[in-house]
Short mmCIF file of C-alpha atoms in Angstrom, two decimals:
data_model
loop_
_atom_site.label_atom_id
_atom_site.label_comp_id
_atom_site.label_asym_id
_atom_site.label_seq_id
_atom_site.Cartn_x
_atom_site.Cartn_y
_atom_site.Cartn_z
CA MET A 594 -95.02 24.96 2.90
CA ILE A 595 -92.72 24.35 -0.06
CA ASP A 596 -92.35 20.64 -0.80
CA SER A 597 -89.14 19.43 -2.39
CA ASP A 598 -88.37 16.01 -3.89
CA THR A 599 -84.70 16.77 -3.61
CA ASP A 600 -82.67 15.43 -0.71
CA VAL A 601 -81.08 18.58 0.64
CA GLN A 602 -77.42 18.12 1.40
CA LYS A 603 -76.25 21.77 1.32
CA VAL A 604 -78.12 25.04 1.95
CA LEU A 605 -77.49 28.69 1.09
CA THR A 606 -79.35 31.50 2.83
CA LEU A 607 -79.02 34.99 1.40
CA MET A 608 -79.44 38.26 3.35
CA PRO A 609 -76.93 40.66 1.86
CA ASP A 610 -79.14 43.69 2.57
CA CYS A 611 -77.11 46.91 3.18
CA HIS A 612 -79.51 48.28 5.83
CA ILE A 613 -78.63 47.47 9.37
CA GLY A 614 -82.31 47.68 10.47
CA ASN A 615 -83.33 45.06 7.93
CA LEU A 616 -80.46 42.79 8.95
CA VAL A 617 -81.37 43.02 12.64
CA ILE A 618 -85.08 42.38 11.90
CA SER A 619 -84.15 39.36 9.86
CA LEU A 620 -82.18 37.70 12.72
CA PRO A 621 -85.13 35.58 13.95
CA ALA A 622 -85.49 34.05 10.49
CA LEU A 623 -81.71 33.56 10.08
CA VAL A 624 -81.54 31.81 13.47
CA ALA A 625 -84.59 29.65 12.73
CA LEU A 626 -83.06 28.53 9.43
CA ARG A 627 -79.72 27.92 11.12
CA ASP A 628 -81.35 25.63 13.65
CA TYR A 629 -83.66 23.93 11.15
CA TYR A 630 -80.79 22.81 8.91
CA GLN A 631 -78.45 21.94 11.76
CA GLY A 632 -76.17 19.05 10.91
CA ILE A 633 -75.67 19.79 7.19
CA PRO A 634 -73.47 22.40 5.52
CA HIS A 635 -75.42 25.66 5.59
CA TYR A 636 -73.90 28.87 4.22
CA PHE A 637 -75.06 32.41 4.83
CA ILE A 638 -74.37 35.46 2.65
CA ILE A 639 -74.37 38.63 4.69
CA ASP A 640 -73.11 42.18 3.93
CA SER A 641 -69.55 42.47 5.16
CA ALA A 642 -70.42 45.57 7.20
CA PHE A 643 -72.43 43.42 9.64
CA LYS A 644 -69.76 40.81 10.44
CA GLU A 645 -69.80 41.67 14.16
CA ILE A 646 -73.51 41.29 14.41
CA VAL A 647 -73.74 37.80 13.04
CA GLU A 648 -70.45 36.31 14.16
CA THR A 649 -71.89 35.10 17.49
CA LEU A 650 -74.96 33.59 15.81
CA ILE A 651 -73.53 31.93 12.77
CA ASP A 652 -70.37 29.82 12.51
CA PRO A 653 -67.81 32.10 10.72
CA ALA A 654 -66.74 29.08 8.69
CA PHE A 655 -70.19 29.08 7.03
CA THR A 656 -70.54 32.92 6.62
CA VAL A 657 -69.76 34.38 3.24
CA PHE A 658 -69.52 38.18 3.37
CA TYR A 659 -70.66 40.23 0.40
CA PRO A 660 -67.96 42.93 -0.04
CA ARG A 661 -70.30 45.81 -0.82
CA ARG A 662 -68.32 48.47 1.05
CA GLU A 663 -65.00 47.29 -0.35
CA MET A 664 -66.41 47.43 -3.88
CA ASP A 665 -67.98 50.84 -3.37
CA GLN A 666 -64.61 52.20 -2.31
CA SER A 667 -62.81 50.78 -5.40
CA ASN A 668 -62.45 51.93 -8.93
CA PHE A 669 -64.50 50.36 -11.73
CA LEU A 670 -61.97 47.69 -12.74
CA THR A 671 -61.28 46.61 -9.19
CA ARG A 672 -64.97 46.61 -8.32
CA SER A 673 -65.77 44.49 -11.43
CA TRP A 674 -62.96 42.05 -10.49
CA MET A 675 -64.15 41.73 -6.89
CA TYR A 676 -67.76 41.16 -8.00
CA LEU A 677 -66.80 38.41 -10.49
CA LYS A 678 -64.53 36.79 -7.84
CA PHE A 679 -67.43 36.81 -5.38
CA LEU A 680 -69.84 35.27 -8.03
CA ARG A 681 -67.30 32.53 -8.53
CA GLU A 682 -67.12 31.92 -4.75
CA VAL A 683 -70.90 31.59 -4.55
CA GLN A 684 -70.92 29.29 -7.54
CA GLN A 685 -68.43 26.99 -5.87
CA LEU A 686 -70.71 26.53 -2.86
CA ARG A 687 -73.05 24.31 -5.02
CA PRO A 688 -76.07 24.32 -2.69
CA ASP A 689 -79.17 22.19 -3.29
CA ILE A 690 -81.47 24.97 -2.05
CA ALA A 691 -81.00 28.76 -1.96
CA ILE A 692 -83.25 30.75 0.36
CA ASP A 693 -83.22 34.47 -0.43
CA LEU A 694 -84.69 36.42 2.49
CA GLU A 695 -83.92 39.82 0.95
CA GLY A 696 -85.30 39.39 -2.56
CA GLY A 697 -83.25 42.24 -3.93
CA SER A 698 -81.70 42.51 -7.37
CA THR A 699 -78.23 41.54 -6.13
CA SER A 700 -79.42 38.63 -3.96
CA GLY A 701 -81.50 37.37 -6.87
CA VAL A 702 -78.48 37.15 -9.10
CA LEU A 703 -76.50 35.43 -6.35
CA ALA A 704 -79.29 32.88 -5.85
CA ARG A 705 -79.29 32.09 -9.54
CA VAL A 706 -75.49 31.94 -9.83
CA SER A 707 -75.39 29.51 -6.95
CA GLY A 708 -76.82 26.87 -9.26
CA ALA A 709 -79.29 25.60 -6.62
CA ASN A 710 -82.14 23.53 -8.11
CA ILE A 711 -84.50 25.09 -5.57
CA ARG A 712 -84.38 28.92 -5.26
CA ILE A 713 -86.90 30.55 -2.94
CA SER A 714 -87.80 34.13 -2.20
CA HIS A 715 -90.98 36.28 -1.84
CA VAL A 716 -93.43 37.25 -4.54
CA HIS A 717 -92.21 40.88 -4.55
CA ALA A 718 -88.60 39.98 -5.21
CA GLY A 719 -86.76 42.28 -7.62
CA ARG A 720 -85.83 39.53 -10.08
CA PRO A 721 -88.70 36.97 -9.97
CA SER A 722 -87.31 34.94 -12.87
CA MET A 723 -84.34 33.96 -10.65
CA TYR A 724 -86.52 31.70 -8.42
CA THR A 725 -88.26 28.39 -8.72
CA HIS A 726 -90.58 29.16 -5.75
CA GLN A 727 -91.97 32.45 -4.34
CA VAL A 728 -93.67 32.92 -1.04
CA GLN A 729 -96.77 35.11 -0.66
CA LEU A 730 -96.22 37.51 2.23
CA THR A 731 -98.74 38.98 4.70
CA LEU A 732 -98.00 42.59 3.92
CA THR A 733 -100.11 43.97 6.81
CA LYS A 734 -97.73 42.45 9.38
CA HIS A 735 -94.46 43.77 10.77
CA LYS A 736 -91.44 43.52 8.43
CA VAL A 737 -89.99 40.72 10.61
CA TYR A 738 -92.65 38.45 9.17
CA ASP A 739 -91.47 39.08 5.65
CA TYR A 740 -88.44 37.02 6.65
CA THR A 741 -89.96 34.48 9.01
CA GLU A 742 -92.69 33.59 6.49
CA ILE A 743 -90.04 32.60 3.99
CA ALA A 744 -88.25 30.58 6.66
CA ALA A 745 -91.50 28.88 7.68
CA ALA A 746 -92.22 28.08 4.02
CA VAL A 747 -89.31 25.65 3.97
CA GLY A 748 -90.39 24.08 7.27
CA ALA A 749 -88.32 26.08 9.85
CA PRO A 750 -90.28 26.41 13.16
CA ILE A 751 -90.73 30.06 14.06
CA ASP A 752 -90.72 31.37 17.66
CA GLU A 753 -93.36 34.07 17.81
CA GLY A 754 -91.89 35.54 20.93
CA MET A 755 -89.72 38.64 20.84
CA PHE A 756 -86.25 37.86 19.52
CA ARG A 757 -83.45 38.96 21.86
CA PHE A 758 -79.78 39.33 21.08
CA PHE A 759 -77.08 39.34 23.78
CA PRO A 760 -73.44 40.34 23.30
CA GLU A 761 -70.62 38.06 24.37
CA LYS A 762 -69.37 38.41 27.94
CA GLU A 763 -65.89 39.44 26.83
CA LYS A 764 -67.17 42.14 24.48
CA GLN A 765 -69.53 43.43 27.22
CA LYS A 766 -66.60 43.62 29.60
CA LYS A 767 -64.52 45.46 27.02
CA VAL A 768 -67.24 48.02 26.28
CA ASP A 769 -67.94 48.52 29.96
CA GLY A 770 -64.29 49.49 30.33
CA ILE A 771 -64.57 51.94 27.41
CA LEU A 772 -67.61 53.52 29.00
CA ALA A 773 -65.95 53.80 32.41
CA GLU A 774 -62.76 55.31 30.91
CA ALA A 775 -64.92 57.96 29.12
CA GLY A 776 -66.38 58.92 32.42
CA VAL A 777 -69.83 57.19 32.29
CA ASP A 778 -71.48 57.12 35.73
CA PHE A 779 -73.08 53.67 35.97
CA ALA A 780 -74.90 54.79 39.18
CA LYS A 781 -77.17 56.94 36.95
CA PRO A 782 -79.77 55.62 34.45
CA LEU A 783 -77.99 55.39 31.11
CA VAL A 784 -79.93 56.93 28.18
CA ALA A 785 -78.57 56.31 24.69
CA ILE A 786 -79.43 59.01 22.14
CA HIS A 787 -79.14 58.48 18.42
CA PRO A 788 -79.79 61.81 16.62
CA GLY A 789 -79.01 60.46 13.10
CA ALA A 790 -80.86 58.44 10.51
CA GLY A 791 -80.39 57.04 7.04
CA ARG A 792 -82.48 59.83 5.42
CA VAL A 793 -82.96 63.46 6.09
CA GLN A 794 -86.73 62.91 6.12
CA LYS A 795 -86.35 60.95 9.31
CA LEU A 796 -84.41 63.52 11.31
CA TRP A 797 -85.86 65.26 14.32
CA ASN A 798 -84.69 68.82 15.13
CA ILE A 799 -81.32 69.52 16.71
CA SER A 800 -83.07 72.00 19.04
CA GLY A 801 -85.47 69.23 20.16
CA PHE A 802 -82.56 66.93 21.09
CA VAL A 803 -80.84 69.75 22.94
CA GLU A 804 -83.92 70.48 25.10
CA VAL A 805 -84.58 66.81 25.82
CA VAL A 806 -80.95 65.96 26.65
CA ASP A 807 -80.69 68.90 29.08
CA TRP A 808 -83.92 67.73 30.70
CA LEU A 809 -82.60 64.18 31.06
CA THR A 810 -79.45 65.33 32.77
CA LEU A 811 -81.60 67.36 35.17
CA GLN A 812 -83.51 64.17 35.94
CA GLY A 813 -80.24 62.54 37.04
CA CYS A 814 -79.65 60.50 33.86
CA GLN A 815 -76.28 59.78 32.21
CA VAL A 816 -76.71 60.65 28.49
CA VAL A 817 -74.49 59.18 25.80
CA PHE A 818 -74.74 59.76 22.03
CA VAL A 819 -74.34 56.93 19.56
CA GLY A 820 -74.00 56.82 15.82
CA GLY A 821 -71.78 55.95 12.87
CA PRO A 822 -68.81 57.93 11.57
CA ASP A 823 -71.08 59.93 9.23
CA GLU A 824 -73.22 61.01 12.20
CA VAL A 825 -70.46 62.45 14.39
CA GLU A 826 -71.10 66.04 13.18
CA ARG A 827 -74.77 65.84 14.00
CA ALA A 828 -74.06 64.58 17.53
CA GLU A 829 -71.54 67.39 17.96
CA LEU A 830 -74.14 69.94 16.84
CA VAL A 831 -76.33 68.87 19.73
CA MET A 832 -73.51 68.76 22.25
CA GLU A 833 -72.31 72.25 21.40
CA GLN A 834 -75.65 73.68 22.51
CA LEU A 835 -76.09 71.68 25.70
CA ALA A 836 -76.28 73.49 29.01
CA ARG A 837 -75.03 70.36 30.83
CA PRO A 838 -72.35 67.79 29.75
CA ALA A 839 -73.00 64.59 27.94
CA ILE A 840 -70.71 62.00 26.34
CA SER A 841 -70.52 61.14 22.67
CA PHE A 842 -69.54 57.69 21.30
CA ALA A 843 -70.67 58.56 17.78
CA GLY A 844 -68.11 57.21 15.39
CA LYS A 845 -66.07 55.67 18.27
CA LEU A 846 -67.77 52.27 18.63
CA SER A 847 -68.14 49.48 16.12
CA LEU A 848 -71.51 47.85 15.52
CA GLY A 849 -70.40 44.92 17.65
CA GLU A 850 -69.46 47.35 20.48
CA LEU A 851 -72.74 49.29 20.18
CA PHE A 852 -74.78 46.29 21.31
CA PRO A 853 -73.15 46.11 24.84
CA LEU A 854 -73.75 49.81 25.29
CA LEU A 855 -77.40 49.46 24.31
CA VAL A 856 -77.96 46.50 26.65
CA ARG A 857 -76.66 48.66 29.50
CA SER A 858 -79.05 51.49 28.63
CA ALA A 859 -82.22 52.12 30.62
CA VAL A 860 -83.81 53.78 27.57
CA PHE A 861 -82.99 54.42 23.94
CA LEU A 862 -84.14 57.64 22.14
CA GLY A 863 -83.74 58.04 18.44
CA ASN A 864 -85.16 58.47 14.97
CA ASP A 865 -86.42 55.59 12.90
CA SER A 866 -83.08 53.91 12.18
CA GLY A 867 -80.90 50.86 12.43
CA PRO A 868 -79.76 51.57 16.03
CA MET A 869 -83.37 51.81 17.07
CA HIS A 870 -83.83 48.17 15.94
CA MET A 871 -80.58 47.20 17.60
CA ALA A 872 -81.79 48.62 20.91
CA ALA A 873 -85.13 46.75 20.57
CA ALA A 874 -83.21 43.51 19.89
CA MET A 875 -81.41 44.09 23.18
CA GLY A 876 -84.72 44.33 25.03
CA THR A 877 -83.98 48.00 25.81
CA PRO A 878 -87.09 50.23 26.15
CA VAL A 879 -87.28 52.51 23.05
CA VAL A 880 -88.73 55.92 22.30
CA ALA A 881 -88.77 56.05 18.49
CA MET A 882 -89.54 59.15 16.47
CA PHE A 883 -91.15 58.42 13.10
CA SER A 884 -91.87 60.43 9.97
CA TYR A 885 -93.30 58.78 6.86
CA ALA A 886 -92.68 55.10 7.65
CA ASP A 887 -95.44 52.90 8.94
CA GLU A 888 -94.60 51.98 12.53
CA HIS A 889 -96.80 48.91 12.33
CA LYS A 890 -94.42 47.63 9.64
CA TRP A 891 -91.17 49.18 10.83
CA GLY A 892 -91.65 49.91 14.51
CA PRO A 893 -89.28 48.65 17.28
CA ARG A 894 -89.80 45.01 18.27
CA ALA A 895 -89.33 45.74 21.96
CA ASP A 896 -91.37 44.77 25.00
CA HIS A 897 -91.65 48.45 26.02
CA PHE A 898 -91.61 51.20 23.52
CA VAL A 899 -93.30 54.44 22.40
CA VAL A 900 -93.60 55.65 18.81
CA LEU A 901 -94.01 59.38 18.38
CA ARG A 902 -94.85 61.64 15.41
CA GLY A 903 -95.31 65.34 14.93
CA GLN A 904 -98.58 67.15 14.93
CA ASP A 905 -98.42 68.27 11.27
CA VAL A 906 -99.16 65.74 8.52
CA CYS A 907 -98.94 66.36 4.79
CA THR A 908 -101.62 64.97 2.42
CA PRO A 909 -100.60 63.27 0.30
CA CYS A 910 -97.35 62.13 1.85
CA ILE A 911 -94.47 62.11 -0.64
CA LYS A 912 -92.24 60.15 1.73
CA LYS A 913 -88.56 59.99 0.64
CA LYS A 914 -89.00 62.93 -1.75
CA CYS A 915 -90.12 65.35 0.97
CA SER A 916 -87.86 68.40 1.61
CA GLU A 917 -89.83 69.62 4.63
CA PRO A 918 -90.84 66.59 6.85
CA ARG A 919 -93.15 68.41 9.21
CA CYS A 920 -94.47 65.02 10.35
CA ILE A 921 -91.33 64.74 12.47
CA THR A 922 -90.00 68.33 12.80
CA SER A 923 -93.28 69.37 14.42
CA LEU A 924 -92.88 66.83 17.18
CA SER A 925 -92.99 68.54 20.55
CA PRO A 926 -90.08 68.01 22.96
CA ASP A 927 -92.67 67.83 25.76
CA LEU A 928 -94.16 64.70 24.21
CA VAL A 929 -90.70 63.16 23.97
CA LYS A 930 -90.00 63.98 27.64
CA GLU A 931 -93.32 62.44 28.69
CA ALA A 932 -92.54 59.25 26.78
CA LEU A 933 -89.06 59.02 28.32
CA ALA A 934 -90.36 59.66 31.78
CA SER A 935 -92.83 56.80 31.49
CA LEU A 936 -90.22 54.34 30.27
CA LEU A 937 -87.59 55.48 32.80
CA GLU A 938 -90.09 54.97 35.59
CA GLY A 939 -90.75 51.44 34.41
CA ALA A 940 -87.00 50.75 34.01
CA SER A 941 -86.27 51.91 37.56
#
């Protein structure tokens, strides 16, 4: 545990990671730190894309959103002005302690600019000189512990149980209405399918999704596709080849609206991706299809899940550089059906 002689009057926690999966996995640490420093001003820096995810967990008055998307969509001069403006905003917070859960290059600069006398991250942080303390991580554990071990190092109690996230009742009611209007039959087991992923090396075959979705509808399931605006085309490629109808919400729901859909789902099927972690955080049973990533580090934190891989494995694995990820494209649809059948039986 990190011991401080300073009387902490104001805290800054940084988690401006741009990957939704990392943000979702970090929620147990964020909540633990929120509760530990309850009663004193405690600010959180989060990527602006994830506002809807954290708004029910952290007081909006103490959330500072890093405008990554807004800067990426701007020209050089506007982007530079926005970044300098944000640095000034962080500097004005004047925290006594800055806890950087991410440990990235950007978050390191923000921690240093904050002016906090105590600046904490992990030993693998991108800019180690920005910190006064660094936490040794247990790298053999799940990624969630990378964050909770930093929180524990400052004294925050950590609940080792599965972390569960529940949408607000009003948002659940709104999304239920959207699903009903789209023709979703709530009398059938709802199966959410996410055919996309952040990298092409993580994508299962379109033909595999087609076969599995047609099988699911034959089993009496209601299939819905989910995904971001950049994954609409991939969902449509699957739907065009289906023998039986399904419904796509890809590009139609915000992140905050995706949670209520996932909590209604009997099972989630998808590639190693952010929505997979979102479904696990809902307590939804997950069938996750993995390629090069280590499922022990990055697998779904769900009570009931199955991780699947293909039969072909390359040695050595070149991971993100691979142009022919046989480790996932060789995955048999029959294995996916078997996993779904087992989870659907348990859900029923």
